[in-house]
PDB file of C-alpha atoms in Angstrom:
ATOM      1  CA  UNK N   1     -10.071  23.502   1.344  1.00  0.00           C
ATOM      2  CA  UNK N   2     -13.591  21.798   2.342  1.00  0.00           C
ATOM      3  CA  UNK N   3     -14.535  18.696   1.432  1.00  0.00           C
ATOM      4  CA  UNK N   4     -17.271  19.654  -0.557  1.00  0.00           C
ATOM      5  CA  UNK N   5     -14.932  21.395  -2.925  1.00  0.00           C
ATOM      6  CA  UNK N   6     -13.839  17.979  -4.273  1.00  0.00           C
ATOM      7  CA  UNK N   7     -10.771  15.864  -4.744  1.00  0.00           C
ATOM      8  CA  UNK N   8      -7.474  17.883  -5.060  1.00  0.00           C
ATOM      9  CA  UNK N   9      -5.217  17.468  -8.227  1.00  0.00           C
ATOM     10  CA  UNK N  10      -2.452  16.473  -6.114  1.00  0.00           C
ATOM     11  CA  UNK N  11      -3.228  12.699  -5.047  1.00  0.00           C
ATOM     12  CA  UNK N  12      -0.844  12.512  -2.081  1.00  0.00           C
ATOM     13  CA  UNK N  13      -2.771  15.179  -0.902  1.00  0.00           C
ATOM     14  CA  UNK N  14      -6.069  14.121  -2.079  1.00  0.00           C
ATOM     15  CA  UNK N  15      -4.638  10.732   0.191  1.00  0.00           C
ATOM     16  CA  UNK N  16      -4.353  12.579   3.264  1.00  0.00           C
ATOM     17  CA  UNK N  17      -7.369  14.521   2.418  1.00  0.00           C
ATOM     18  CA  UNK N  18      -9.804  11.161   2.068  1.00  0.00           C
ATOM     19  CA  UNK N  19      -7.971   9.026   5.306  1.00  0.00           C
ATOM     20  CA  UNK N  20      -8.363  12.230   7.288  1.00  0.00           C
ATOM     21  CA  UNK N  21     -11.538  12.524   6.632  1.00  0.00           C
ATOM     22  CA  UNK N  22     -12.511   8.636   7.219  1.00  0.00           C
ATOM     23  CA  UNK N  23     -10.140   9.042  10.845  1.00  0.00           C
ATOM     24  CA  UNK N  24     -12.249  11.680  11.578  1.00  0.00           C
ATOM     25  CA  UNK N  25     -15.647  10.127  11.331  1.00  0.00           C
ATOM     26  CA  UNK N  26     -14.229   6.571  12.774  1.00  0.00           C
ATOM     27  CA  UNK N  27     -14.177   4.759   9.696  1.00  0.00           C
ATOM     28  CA  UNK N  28     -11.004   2.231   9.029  1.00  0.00           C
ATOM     29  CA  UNK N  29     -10.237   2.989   5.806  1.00  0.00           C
ATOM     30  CA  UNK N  30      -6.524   3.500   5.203  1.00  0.00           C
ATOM     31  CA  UNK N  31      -4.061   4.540   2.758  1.00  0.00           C
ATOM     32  CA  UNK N  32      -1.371   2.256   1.075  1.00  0.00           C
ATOM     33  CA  UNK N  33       0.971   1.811  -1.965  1.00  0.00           C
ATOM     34  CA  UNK N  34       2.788   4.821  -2.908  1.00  0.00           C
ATOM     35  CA  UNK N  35       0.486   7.541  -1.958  1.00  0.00           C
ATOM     36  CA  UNK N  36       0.821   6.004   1.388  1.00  0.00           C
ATOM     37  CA  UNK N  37       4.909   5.653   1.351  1.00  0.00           C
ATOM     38  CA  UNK N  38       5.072   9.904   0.324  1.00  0.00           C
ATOM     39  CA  UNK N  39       2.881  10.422   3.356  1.00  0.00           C
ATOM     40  CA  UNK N  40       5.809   9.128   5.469  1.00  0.00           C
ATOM     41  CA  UNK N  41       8.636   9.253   3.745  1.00  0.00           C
ATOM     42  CA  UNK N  42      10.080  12.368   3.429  1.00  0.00           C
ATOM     43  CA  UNK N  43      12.946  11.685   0.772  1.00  0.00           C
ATOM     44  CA  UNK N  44      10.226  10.082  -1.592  1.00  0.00           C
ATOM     45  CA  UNK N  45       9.585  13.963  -2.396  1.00  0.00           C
ATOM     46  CA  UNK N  46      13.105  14.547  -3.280  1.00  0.00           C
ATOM     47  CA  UNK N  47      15.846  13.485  -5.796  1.00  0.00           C
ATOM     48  CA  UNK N  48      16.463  10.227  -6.312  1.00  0.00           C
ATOM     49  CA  UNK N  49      13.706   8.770  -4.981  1.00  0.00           C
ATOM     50  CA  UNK N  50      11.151  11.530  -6.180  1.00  0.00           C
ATOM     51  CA  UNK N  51       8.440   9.881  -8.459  1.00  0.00           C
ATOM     52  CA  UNK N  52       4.962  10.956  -9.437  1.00  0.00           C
ATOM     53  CA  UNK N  53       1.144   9.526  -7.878  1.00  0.00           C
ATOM     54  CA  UNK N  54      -0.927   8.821 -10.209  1.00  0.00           C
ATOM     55  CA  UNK N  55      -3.955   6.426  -8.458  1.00  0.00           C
ATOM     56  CA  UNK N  56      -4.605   5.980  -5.114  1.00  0.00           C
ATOM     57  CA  UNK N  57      -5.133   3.063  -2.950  1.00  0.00           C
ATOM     58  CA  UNK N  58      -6.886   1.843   0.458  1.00  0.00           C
ATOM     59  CA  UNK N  59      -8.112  -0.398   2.786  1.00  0.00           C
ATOM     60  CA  UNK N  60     -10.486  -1.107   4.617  1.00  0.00           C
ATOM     61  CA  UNK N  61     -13.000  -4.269   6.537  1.00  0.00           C
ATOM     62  CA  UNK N  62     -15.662  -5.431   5.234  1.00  0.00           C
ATOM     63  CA  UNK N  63     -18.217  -4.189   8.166  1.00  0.00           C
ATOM     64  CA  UNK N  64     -17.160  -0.748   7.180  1.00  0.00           C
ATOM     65  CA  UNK N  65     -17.867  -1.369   3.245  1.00  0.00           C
ATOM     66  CA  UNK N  66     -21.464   0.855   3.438  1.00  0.00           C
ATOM     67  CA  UNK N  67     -19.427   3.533   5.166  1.00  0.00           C
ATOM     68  CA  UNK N  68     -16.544   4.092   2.486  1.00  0.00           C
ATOM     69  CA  UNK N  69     -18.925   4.150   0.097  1.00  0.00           C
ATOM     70  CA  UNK N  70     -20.856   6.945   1.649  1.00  0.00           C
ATOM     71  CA  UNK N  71     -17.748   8.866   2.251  1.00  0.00           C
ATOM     72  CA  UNK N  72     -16.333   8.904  -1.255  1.00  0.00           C
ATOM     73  CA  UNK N  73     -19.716  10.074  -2.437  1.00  0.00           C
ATOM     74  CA  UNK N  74     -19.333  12.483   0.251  1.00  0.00           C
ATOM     75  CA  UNK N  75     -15.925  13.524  -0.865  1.00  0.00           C
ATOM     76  CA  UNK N  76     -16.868  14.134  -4.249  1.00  0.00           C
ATOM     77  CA  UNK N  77     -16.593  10.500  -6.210  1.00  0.00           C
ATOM     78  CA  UNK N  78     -18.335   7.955  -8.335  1.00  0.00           C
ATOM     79  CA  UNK N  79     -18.520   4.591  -7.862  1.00  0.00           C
ATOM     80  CA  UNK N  80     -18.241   1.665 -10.340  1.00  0.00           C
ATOM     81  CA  UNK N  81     -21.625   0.355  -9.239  1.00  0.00           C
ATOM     82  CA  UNK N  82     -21.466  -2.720 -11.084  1.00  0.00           C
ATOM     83  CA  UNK N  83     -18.046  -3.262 -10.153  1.00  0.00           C
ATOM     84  CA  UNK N  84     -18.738  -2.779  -6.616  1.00  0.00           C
ATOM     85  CA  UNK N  85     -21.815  -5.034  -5.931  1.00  0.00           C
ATOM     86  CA  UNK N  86     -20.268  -8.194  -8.306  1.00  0.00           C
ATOM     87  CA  UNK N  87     -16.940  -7.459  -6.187  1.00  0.00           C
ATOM     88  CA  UNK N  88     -17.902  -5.414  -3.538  1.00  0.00           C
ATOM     89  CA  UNK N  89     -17.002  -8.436  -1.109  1.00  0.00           C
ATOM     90  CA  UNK N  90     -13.281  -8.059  -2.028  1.00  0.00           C
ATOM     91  CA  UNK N  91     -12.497  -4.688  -4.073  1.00  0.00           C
ATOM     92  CA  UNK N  92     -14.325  -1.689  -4.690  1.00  0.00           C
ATOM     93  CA  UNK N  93     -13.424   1.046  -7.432  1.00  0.00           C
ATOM     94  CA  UNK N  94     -14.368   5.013  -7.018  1.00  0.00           C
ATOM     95  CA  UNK N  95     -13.539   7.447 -10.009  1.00  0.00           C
ATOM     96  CA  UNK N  96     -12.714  11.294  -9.527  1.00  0.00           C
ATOM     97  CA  UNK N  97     -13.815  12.632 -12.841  1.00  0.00           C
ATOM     98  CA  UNK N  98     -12.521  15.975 -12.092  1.00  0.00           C
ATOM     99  CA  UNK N  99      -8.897  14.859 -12.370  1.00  0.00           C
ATOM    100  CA  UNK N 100      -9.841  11.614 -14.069  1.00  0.00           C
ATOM    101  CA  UNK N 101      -8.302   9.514 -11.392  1.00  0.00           C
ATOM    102  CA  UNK N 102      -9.066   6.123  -9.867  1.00  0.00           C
ATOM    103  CA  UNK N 103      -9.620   5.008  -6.203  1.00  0.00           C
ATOM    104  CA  UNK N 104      -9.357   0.992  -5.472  1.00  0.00           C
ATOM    105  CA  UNK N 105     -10.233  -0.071  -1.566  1.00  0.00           C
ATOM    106  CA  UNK N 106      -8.956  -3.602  -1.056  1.00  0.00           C
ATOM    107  CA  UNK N 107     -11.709  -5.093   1.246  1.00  0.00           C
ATOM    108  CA  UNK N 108     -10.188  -7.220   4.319  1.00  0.00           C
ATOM    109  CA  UNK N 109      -7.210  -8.220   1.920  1.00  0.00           C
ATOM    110  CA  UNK N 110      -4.987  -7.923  -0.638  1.00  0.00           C
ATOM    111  CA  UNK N 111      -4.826 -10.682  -2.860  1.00  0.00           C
ATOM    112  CA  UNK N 112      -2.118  -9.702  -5.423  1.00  0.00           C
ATOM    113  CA  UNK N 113       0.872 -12.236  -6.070  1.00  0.00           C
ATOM    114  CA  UNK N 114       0.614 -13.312  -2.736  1.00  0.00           C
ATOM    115  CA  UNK N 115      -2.962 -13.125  -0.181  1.00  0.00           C
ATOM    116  CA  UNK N 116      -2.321 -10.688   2.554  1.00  0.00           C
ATOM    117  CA  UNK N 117      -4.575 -10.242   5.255  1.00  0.00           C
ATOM    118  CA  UNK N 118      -4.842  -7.161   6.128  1.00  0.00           C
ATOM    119  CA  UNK N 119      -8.044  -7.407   8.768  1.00  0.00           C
ATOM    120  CA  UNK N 120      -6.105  -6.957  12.335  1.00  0.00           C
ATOM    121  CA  UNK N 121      -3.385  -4.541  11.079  1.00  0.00           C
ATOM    122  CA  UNK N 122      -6.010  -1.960   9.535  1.00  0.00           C
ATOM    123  CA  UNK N 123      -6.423   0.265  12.706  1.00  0.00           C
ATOM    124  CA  UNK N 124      -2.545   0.872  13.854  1.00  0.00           C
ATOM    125  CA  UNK N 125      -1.511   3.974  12.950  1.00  0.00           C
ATOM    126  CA  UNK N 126      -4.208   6.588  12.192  1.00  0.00           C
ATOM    127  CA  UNK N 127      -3.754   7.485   8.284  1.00  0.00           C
ATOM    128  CA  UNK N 128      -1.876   4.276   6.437  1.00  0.00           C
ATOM    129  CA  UNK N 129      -1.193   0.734   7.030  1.00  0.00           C
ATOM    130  CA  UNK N 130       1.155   0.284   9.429  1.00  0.00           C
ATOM    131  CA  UNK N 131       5.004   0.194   7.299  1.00  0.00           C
ATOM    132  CA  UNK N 132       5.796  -3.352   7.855  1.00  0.00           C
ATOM    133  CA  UNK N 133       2.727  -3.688   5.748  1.00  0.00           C
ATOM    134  CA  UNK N 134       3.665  -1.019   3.340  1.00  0.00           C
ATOM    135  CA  UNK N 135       6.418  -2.941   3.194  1.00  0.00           C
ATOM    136  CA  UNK N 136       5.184  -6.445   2.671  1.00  0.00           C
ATOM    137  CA  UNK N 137       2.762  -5.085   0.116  1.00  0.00           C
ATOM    138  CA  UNK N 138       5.896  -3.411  -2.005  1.00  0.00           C
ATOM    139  CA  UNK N 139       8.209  -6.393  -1.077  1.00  0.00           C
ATOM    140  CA  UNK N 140       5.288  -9.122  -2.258  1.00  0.00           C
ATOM    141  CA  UNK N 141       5.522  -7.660  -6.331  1.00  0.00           C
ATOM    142  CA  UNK N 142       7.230 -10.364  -8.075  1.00  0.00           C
ATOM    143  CA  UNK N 143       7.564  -8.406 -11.514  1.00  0.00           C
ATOM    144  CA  UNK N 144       8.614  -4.814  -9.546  1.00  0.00           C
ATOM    145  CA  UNK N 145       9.112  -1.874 -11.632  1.00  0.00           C
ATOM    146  CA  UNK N 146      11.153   1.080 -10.640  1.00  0.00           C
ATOM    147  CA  UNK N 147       8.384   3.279  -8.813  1.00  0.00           C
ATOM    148  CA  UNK N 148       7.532  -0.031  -6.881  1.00  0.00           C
ATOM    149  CA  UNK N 149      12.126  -0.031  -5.871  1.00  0.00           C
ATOM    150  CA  UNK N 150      11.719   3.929  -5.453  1.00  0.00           C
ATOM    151  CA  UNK N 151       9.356   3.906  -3.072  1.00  0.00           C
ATOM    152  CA  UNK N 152      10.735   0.624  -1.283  1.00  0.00           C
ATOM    153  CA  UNK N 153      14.196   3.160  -1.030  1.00  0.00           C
ATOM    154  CA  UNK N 154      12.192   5.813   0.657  1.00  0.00           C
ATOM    155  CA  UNK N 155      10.460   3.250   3.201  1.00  0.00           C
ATOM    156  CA  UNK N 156      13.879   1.892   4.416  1.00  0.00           C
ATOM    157  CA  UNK N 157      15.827   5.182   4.075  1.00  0.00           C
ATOM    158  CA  UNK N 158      13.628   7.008   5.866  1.00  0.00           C
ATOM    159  CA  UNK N 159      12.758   3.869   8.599  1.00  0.00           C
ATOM    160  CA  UNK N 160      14.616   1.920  11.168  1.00  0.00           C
ATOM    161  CA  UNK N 161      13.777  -1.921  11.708  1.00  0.00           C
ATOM    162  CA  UNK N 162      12.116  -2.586  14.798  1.00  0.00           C
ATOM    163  CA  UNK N 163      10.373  -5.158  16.579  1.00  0.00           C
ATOM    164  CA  UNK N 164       6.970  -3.246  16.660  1.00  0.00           C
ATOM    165  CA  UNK N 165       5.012  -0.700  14.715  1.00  0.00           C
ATOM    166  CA  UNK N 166       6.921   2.505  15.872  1.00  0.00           C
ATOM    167  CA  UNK N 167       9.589   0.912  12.763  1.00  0.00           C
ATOM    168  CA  UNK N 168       9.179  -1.131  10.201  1.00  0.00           C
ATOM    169  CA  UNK N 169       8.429  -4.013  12.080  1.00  0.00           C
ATOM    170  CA  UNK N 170      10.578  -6.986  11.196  1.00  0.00           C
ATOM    171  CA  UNK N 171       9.410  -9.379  13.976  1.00  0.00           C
ATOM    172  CA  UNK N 172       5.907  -9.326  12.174  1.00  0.00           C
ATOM    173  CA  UNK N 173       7.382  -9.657   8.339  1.00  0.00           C
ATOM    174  CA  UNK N 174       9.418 -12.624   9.391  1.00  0.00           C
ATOM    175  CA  UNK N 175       6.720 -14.481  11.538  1.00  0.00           C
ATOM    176  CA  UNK N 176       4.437 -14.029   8.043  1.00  0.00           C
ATOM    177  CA  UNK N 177       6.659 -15.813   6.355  1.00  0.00           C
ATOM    178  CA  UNK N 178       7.513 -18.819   8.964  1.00  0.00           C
ATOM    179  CA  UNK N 179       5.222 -20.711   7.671  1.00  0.00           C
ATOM    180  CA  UNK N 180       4.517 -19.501   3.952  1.00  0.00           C
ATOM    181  CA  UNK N 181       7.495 -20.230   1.983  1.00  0.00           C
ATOM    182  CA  UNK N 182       6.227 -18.552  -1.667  1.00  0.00           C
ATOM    183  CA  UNK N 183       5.753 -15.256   0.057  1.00  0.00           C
ATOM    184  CA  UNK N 184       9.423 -15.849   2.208  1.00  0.00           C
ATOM    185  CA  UNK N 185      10.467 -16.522  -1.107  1.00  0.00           C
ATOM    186  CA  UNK N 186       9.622 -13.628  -2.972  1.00  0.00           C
ATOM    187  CA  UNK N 187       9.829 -11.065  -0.065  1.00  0.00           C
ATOM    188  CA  UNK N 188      13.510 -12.243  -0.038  1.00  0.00           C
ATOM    189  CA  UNK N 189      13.887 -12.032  -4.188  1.00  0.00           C
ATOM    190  CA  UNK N 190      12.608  -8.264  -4.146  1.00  0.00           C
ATOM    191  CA  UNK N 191      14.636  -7.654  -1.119  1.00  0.00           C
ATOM    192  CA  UNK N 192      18.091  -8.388  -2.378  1.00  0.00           C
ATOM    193  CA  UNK N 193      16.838  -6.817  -5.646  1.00  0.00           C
ATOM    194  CA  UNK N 194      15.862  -3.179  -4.260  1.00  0.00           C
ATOM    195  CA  UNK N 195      19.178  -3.674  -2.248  1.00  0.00           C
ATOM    196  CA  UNK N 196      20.428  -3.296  -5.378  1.00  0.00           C
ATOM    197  CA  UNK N 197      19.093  -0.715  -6.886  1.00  0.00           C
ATOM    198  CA  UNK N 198      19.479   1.241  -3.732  1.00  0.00           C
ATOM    199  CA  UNK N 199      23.440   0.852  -3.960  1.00  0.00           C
ATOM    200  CA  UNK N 200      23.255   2.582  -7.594  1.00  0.00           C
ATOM    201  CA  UNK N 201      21.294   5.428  -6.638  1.00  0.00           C
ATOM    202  CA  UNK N 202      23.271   8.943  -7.404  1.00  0.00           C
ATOM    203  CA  UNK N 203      22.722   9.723  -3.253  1.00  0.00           C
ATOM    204  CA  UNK N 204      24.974   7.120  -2.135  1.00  0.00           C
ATOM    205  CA  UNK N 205      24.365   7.675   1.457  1.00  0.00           C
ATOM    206  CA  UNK N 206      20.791   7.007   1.315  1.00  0.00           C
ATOM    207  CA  UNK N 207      21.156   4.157  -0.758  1.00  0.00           C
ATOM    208  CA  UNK N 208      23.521   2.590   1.252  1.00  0.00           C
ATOM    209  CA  UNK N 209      21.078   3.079   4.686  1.00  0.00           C
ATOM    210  CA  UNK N 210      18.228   1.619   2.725  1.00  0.00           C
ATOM    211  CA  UNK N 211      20.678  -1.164   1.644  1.00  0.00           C
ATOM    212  CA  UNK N 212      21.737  -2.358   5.050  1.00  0.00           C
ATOM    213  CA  UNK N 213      18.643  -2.677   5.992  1.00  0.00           C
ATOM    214  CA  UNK N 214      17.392  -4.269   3.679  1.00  0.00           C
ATOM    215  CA  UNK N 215      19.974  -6.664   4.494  1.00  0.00           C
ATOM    216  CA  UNK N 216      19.134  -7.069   8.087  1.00  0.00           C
ATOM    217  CA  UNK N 217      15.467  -7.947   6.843  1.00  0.00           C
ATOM    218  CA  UNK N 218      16.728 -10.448   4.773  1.00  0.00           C
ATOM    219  CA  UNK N 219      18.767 -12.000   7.663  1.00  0.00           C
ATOM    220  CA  UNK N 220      15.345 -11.852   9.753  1.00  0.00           C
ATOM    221  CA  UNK N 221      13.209 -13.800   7.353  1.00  0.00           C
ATOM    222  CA  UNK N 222      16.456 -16.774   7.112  1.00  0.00           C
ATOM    223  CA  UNK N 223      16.519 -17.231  11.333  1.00  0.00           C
ATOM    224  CA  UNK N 224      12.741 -17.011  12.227  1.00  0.00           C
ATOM    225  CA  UNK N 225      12.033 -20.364  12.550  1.00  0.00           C
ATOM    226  CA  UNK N 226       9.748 -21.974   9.817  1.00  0.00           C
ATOM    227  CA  UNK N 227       6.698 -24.686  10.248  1.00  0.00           C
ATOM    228  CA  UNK N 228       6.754 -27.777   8.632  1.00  0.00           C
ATOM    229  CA  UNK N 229       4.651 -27.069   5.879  1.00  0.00           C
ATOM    230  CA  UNK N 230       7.229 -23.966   5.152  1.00  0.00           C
ATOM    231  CA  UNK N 231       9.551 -27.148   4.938  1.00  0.00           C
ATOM    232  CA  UNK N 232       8.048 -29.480   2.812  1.00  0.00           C
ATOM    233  CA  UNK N 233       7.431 -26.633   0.698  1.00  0.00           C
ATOM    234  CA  UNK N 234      10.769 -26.130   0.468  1.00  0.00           C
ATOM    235  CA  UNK N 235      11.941 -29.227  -0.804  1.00  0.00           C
ATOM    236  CA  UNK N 236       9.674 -28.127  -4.074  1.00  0.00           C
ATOM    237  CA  UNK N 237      11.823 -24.813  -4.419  1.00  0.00           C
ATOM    238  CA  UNK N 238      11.485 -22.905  -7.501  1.00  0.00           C
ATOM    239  CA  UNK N 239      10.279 -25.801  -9.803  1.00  0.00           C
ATOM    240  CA  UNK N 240       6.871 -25.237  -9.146  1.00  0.00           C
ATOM    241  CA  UNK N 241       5.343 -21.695  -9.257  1.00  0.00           C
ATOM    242  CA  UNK N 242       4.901 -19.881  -5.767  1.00  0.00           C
ATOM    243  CA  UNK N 243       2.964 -17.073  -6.723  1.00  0.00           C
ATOM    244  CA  UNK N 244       0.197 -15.454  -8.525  1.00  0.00           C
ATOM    245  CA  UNK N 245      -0.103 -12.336 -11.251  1.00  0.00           C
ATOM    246  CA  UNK N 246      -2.120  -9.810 -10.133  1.00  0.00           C
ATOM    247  CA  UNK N 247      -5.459  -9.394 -11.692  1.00  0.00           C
ATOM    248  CA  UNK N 248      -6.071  -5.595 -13.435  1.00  0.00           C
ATOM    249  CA  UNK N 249      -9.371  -3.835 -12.195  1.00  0.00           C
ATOM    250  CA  UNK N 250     -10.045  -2.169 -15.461  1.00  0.00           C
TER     251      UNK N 250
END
């Protein structure tokens, strides 16, 4: 289907339809969240960890801000024009009014519970974020919900750990956290958590996969050796709050 027929009513499609599109023209703009996990993950399309897409998210820098913009026009959306040029900087928010759907590009970073800069990683892989950062972004959800465990499954079922992007990178998600100890806390929370869930999922097998490694991410982020502000931070532990609650767009 053309691009000037407009946004399709299936979003992971209408996902790989708009970072195609932005590869194409050399724009780094990139998918994330779940969208971006049922791009590579093929057992988020199946039983247990099937779920459905509702919105879709990006990212991109903020040279390129003029250029997304263009593009979803292009591709058949509206913008939140007020939205944009108040928050432009950080956020911007596209609508598909055909299948009354949202797009939200985080600009240079995602500041949700935890700030995660997102500015050297955005050019990886051609399509999404690279998955340590899928990961980090799922991971980094203090309250999670179940899509947010689903889709952390499929990521670690489907994914090895490595020690560069051709897995889920583990060298990089621990070094993050060497010197931040609010997001080493909370990656580690939500880890042991989906490992979890993952053990009661009906597909054992899977679950089990996902869980082990899960495990072997936790072990990363206890060994890589942490700063001294990670330290001193430390010594505050859980009595002071290490994390924020996300803001809502609309």
């Amino acid at each position: 289907m053309s691009e000037e027929a407009g946004p399709l009513a299936d979003p992971v499609a209408e996902g790989d339809r708009i970072a195609t599109a932005a590869f194409e023209r050399g724009i780094p703009l990139r998918l994330l969240g779940g969208v971006a996990v049922a791009t590579l993950c093929p057992s988020s399309r199946q039983d247990p960890l099937r779920r459905q897409y509702a919105d879709i998210d990006l990212a991109t820098v903020g040279p390129s801000r003029e250029a997304v913009r263009r593009l979803m026009e292009e591709l058949g959306y509206g913008e939140d024009r007020e939205f944009n040029t108040l928050h432009g900087h950080r956020r911007l928010y596209f609508h598909d009014p055909r299948n009354q759907r949202q797009v939200d590009v985080f600009v240079d970073e995602a500041n949700l519970c935890h700030r995660i800069d997102l500015r050297k990683r955005i050019e990886i892989v051609p399509l999404t974020l690279p998955l340590a950062d899928l990961v980090v972004l799922k991971l980094q959800v203090v309250e999670t919900n179940e899509k947010d465990y689903l889709d952390l499954c499929a990521l670690f079922a489907d994914h090895d750990l490595s020690d560069d992007d051709s897995g889920i990178n583990q060298t990089y998600i621990a070094t993050m956290t060497s010197s931040d100890w609010g997001l080493w806390r909370t990656l580690g929370l939500t880890a042991e958590r989906t490992a979890e869930f993952a053990l009661h999922l009906p597909d054992f097998t899977a679950g089990e996969v996902a869980a082990k490694r899960l495990q072997r991410l936790r072990t990363a982020l206890e060994v890589v050796p942490k700063s001294r502000a990670w330290k001193l931070r430390a010594r505050l532990g859980d009595r002071k709050r290490w994390y924020e609650l996300p803001e809502e767009v609309h």
